[in-house]
XYZ file of N, CA and C in Angstrom:
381
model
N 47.407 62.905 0.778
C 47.133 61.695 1.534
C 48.457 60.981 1.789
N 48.895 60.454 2.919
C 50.225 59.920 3.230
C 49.495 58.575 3.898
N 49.561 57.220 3.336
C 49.203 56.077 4.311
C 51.195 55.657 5.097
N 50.571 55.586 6.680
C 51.301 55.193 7.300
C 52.072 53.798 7.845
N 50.917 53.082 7.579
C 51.111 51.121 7.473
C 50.158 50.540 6.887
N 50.738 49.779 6.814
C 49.206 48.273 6.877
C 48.810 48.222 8.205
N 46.992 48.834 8.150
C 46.457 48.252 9.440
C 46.403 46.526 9.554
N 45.737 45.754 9.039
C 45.918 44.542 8.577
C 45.484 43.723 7.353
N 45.831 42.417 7.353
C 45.488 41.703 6.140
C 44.294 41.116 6.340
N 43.141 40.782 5.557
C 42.254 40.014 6.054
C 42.177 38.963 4.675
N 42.365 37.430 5.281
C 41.932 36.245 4.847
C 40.327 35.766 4.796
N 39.859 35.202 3.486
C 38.104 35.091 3.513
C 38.685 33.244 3.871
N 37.653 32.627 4.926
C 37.930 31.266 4.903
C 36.051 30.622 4.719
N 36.074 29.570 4.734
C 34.928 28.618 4.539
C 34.622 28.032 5.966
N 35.821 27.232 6.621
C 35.550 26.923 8.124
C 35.839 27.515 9.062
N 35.981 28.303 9.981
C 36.156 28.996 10.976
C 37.085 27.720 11.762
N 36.946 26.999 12.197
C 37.590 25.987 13.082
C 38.372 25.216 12.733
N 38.643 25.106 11.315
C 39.274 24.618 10.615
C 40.299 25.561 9.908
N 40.204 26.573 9.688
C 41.152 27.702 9.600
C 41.650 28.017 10.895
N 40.898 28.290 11.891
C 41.603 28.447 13.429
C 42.495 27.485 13.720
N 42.429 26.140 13.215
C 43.553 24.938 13.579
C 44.845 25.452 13.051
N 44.511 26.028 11.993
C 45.645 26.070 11.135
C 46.604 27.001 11.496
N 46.157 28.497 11.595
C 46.558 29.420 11.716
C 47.427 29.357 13.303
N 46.723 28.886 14.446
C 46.995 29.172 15.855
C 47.807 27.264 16.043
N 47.314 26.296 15.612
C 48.110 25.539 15.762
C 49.696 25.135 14.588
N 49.072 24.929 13.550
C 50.687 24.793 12.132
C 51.169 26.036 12.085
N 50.886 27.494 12.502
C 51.439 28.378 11.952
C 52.110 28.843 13.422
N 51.173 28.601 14.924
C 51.319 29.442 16.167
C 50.687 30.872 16.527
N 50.479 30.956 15.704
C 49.397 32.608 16.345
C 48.496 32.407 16.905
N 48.757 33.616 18.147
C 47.792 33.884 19.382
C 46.569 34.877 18.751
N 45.728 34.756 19.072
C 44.590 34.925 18.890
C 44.471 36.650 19.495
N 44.417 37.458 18.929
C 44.381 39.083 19.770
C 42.854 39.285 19.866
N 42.033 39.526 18.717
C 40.473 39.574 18.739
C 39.979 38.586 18.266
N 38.789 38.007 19.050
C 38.120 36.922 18.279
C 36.754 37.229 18.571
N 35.766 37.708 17.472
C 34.258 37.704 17.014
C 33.988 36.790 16.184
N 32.936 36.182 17.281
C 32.481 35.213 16.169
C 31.096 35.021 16.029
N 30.144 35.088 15.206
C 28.653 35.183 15.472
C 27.723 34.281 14.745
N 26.864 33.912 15.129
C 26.384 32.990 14.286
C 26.611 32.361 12.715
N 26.418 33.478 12.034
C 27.212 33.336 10.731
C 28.209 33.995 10.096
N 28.717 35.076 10.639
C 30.062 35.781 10.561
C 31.085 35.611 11.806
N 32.268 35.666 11.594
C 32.904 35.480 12.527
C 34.421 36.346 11.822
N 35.619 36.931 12.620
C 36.476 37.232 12.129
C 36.916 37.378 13.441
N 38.514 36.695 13.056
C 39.306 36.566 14.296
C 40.992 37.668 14.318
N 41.890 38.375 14.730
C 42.584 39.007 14.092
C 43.693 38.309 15.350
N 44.916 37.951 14.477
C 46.431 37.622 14.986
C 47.220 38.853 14.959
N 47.367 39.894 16.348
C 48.789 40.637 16.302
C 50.190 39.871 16.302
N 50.855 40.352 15.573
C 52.494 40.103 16.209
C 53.836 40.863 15.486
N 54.630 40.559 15.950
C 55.589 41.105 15.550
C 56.392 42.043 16.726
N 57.616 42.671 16.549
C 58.139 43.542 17.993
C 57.658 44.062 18.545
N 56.879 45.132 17.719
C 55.490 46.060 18.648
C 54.787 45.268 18.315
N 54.113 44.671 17.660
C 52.925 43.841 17.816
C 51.624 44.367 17.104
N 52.440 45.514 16.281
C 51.116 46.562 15.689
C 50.960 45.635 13.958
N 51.642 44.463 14.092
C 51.099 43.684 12.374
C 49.850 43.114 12.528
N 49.030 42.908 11.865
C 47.733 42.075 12.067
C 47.460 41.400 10.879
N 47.397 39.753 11.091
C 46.647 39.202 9.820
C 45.157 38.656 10.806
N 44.753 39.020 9.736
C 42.824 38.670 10.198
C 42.305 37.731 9.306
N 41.708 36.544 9.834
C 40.849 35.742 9.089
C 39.038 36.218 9.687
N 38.121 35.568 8.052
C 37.202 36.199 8.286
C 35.551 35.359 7.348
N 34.817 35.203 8.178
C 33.639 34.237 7.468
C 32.806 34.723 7.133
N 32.013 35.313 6.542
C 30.716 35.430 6.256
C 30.110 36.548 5.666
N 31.147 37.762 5.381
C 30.791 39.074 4.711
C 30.953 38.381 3.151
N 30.141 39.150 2.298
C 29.998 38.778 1.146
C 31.653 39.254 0.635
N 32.229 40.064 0.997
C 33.333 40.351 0.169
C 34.915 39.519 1.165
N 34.323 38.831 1.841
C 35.320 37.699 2.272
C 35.770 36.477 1.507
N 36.347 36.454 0.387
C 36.181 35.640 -0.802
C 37.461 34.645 -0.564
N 37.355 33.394 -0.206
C 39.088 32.565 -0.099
C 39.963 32.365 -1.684
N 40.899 32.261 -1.375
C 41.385 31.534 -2.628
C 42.807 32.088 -3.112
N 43.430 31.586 -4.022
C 44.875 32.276 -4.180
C 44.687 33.214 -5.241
N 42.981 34.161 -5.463
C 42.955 35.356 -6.342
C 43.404 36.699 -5.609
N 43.463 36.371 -3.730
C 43.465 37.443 -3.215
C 45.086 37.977 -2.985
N 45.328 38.844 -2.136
C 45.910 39.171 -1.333
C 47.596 37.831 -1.048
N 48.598 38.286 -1.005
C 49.486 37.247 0.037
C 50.577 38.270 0.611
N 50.245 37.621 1.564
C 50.894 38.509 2.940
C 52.483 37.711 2.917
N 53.285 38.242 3.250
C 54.762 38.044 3.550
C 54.874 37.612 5.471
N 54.885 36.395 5.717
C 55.624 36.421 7.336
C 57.219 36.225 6.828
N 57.246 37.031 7.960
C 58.897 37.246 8.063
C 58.945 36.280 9.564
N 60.229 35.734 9.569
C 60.216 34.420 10.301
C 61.655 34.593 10.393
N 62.099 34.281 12.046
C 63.443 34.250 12.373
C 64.613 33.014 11.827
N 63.760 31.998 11.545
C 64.208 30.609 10.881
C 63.922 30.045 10.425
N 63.708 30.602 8.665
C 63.392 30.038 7.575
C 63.671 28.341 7.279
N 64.721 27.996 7.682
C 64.770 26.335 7.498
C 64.268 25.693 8.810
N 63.498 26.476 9.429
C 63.398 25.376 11.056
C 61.621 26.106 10.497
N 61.316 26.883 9.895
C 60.003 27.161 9.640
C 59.367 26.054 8.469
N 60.362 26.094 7.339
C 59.869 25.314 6.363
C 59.722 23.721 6.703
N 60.698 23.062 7.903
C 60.972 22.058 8.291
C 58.970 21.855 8.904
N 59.153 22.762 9.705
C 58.096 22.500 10.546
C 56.510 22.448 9.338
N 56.765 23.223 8.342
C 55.518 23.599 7.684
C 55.694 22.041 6.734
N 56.610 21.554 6.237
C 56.639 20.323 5.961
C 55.903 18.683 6.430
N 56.513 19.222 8.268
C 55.878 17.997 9.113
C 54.291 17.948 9.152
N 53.725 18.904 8.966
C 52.385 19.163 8.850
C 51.510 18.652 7.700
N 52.668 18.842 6.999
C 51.829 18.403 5.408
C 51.193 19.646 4.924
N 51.568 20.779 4.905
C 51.201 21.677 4.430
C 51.475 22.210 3.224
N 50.552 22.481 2.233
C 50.524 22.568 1.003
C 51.562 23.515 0.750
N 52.556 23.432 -0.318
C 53.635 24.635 -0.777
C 53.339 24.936 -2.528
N 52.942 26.201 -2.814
C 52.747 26.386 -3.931
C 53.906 26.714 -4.942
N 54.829 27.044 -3.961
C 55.936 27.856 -4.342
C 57.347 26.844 -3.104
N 57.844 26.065 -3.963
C 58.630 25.376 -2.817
C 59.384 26.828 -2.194
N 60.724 26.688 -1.145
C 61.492 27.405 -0.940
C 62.623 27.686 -1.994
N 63.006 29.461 -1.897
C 63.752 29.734 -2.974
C 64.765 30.404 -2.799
N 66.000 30.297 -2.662
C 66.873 31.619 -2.487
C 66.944 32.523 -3.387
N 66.419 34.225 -3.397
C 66.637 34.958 -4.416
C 68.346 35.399 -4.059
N 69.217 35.687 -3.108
C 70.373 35.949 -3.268
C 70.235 37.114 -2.045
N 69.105 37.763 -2.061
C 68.238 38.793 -0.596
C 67.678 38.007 0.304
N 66.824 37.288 -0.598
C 66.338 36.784 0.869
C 65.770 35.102 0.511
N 65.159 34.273 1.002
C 64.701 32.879 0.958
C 62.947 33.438 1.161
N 62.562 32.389 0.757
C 60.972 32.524 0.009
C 60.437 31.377 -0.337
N 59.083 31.280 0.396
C 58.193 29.779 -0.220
C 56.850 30.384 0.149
N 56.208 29.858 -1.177
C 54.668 30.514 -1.099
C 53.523 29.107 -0.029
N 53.203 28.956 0.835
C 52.281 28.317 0.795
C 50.875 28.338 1.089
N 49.473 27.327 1.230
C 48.208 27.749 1.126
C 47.953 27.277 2.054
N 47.129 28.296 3.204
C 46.410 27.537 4.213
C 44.727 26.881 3.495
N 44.351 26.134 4.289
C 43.267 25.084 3.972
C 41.767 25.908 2.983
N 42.066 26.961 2.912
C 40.866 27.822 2.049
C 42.137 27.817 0.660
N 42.912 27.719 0.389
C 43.716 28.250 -0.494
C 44.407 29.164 -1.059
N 44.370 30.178 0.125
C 44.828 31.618 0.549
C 46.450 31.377 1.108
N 47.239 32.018 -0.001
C 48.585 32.082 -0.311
C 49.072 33.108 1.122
N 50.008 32.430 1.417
C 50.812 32.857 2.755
C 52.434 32.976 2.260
N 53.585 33.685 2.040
C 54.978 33.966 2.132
C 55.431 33.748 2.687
N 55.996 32.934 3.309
C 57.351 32.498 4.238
C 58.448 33.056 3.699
N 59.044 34.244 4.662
C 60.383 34.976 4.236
C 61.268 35.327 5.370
N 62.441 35.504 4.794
C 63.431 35.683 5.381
C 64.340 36.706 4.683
N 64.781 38.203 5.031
C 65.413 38.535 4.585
C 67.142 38.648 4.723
N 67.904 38.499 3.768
C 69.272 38.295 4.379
C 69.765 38.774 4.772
N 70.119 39.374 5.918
C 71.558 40.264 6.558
C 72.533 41.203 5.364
N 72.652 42.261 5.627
C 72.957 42.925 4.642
C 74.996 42.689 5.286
N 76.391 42.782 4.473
C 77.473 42.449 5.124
C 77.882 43.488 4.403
N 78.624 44.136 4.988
C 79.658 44.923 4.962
C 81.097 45.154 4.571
């Protein structure tokens, strides 16, 4: 068996519209698939160069569970201090302020279900 990527991440949330604020407005992700159905709904964000990354938020399957027991995904972000600036103005929860390991800069924070998100940056390797 050889796995080739991460197809994607999937986030369990409580509000659908209230996680959608978050994600597509404080964070900016465009919306690639959005199902949403009476009582399930799951929406999936491509991005990246090819565009083949996917984080997916998701309501109503029993094994859609929120919280910081699951999963945390790493965004990699072109400008870690103009990202954290911005995730600041928001008032957005940081579990993990920002950190320089000496590789790279790092801050854990929780969108509104309590599902841990990575803000990273890795450093330029010099020669």
């Amino acid at each position: 068996m050889k796995i080739n990527e991460i197809a994607f991440v999937t986030y369990g949330v409580k509000d659908m519209p209230r996680a959608r604020k978050f994600y597509e407005e404080t964070l900016g992700l465009k919306p690639t698939s959005v199902w949403e159905g009476e009582k399930m709904a799951f929406i999936e964000y491509s991005f990246g160069k090819s565009g083949v990354h996917t984080l997916a938020i998701g309501k109503g399957a029993k094994n859609f569970k929120p919280g910081k027991g699951g999963a945390t995904v790493g965004l990699e972000m072109d400008n870690f201090d103009s990202a954290i600036e911005s995730l600041k103005k928001n008032k957005v929860k940081f579990i993990m302020q920002p950190y320089d390991t000496g590789g790279c800069d790092m801050a854990i924070i929780a969108d509104p279900d309590g599902n841990q998100l990575m803000i990273h940056k890795i450093k330029s390797k010099s020669k």
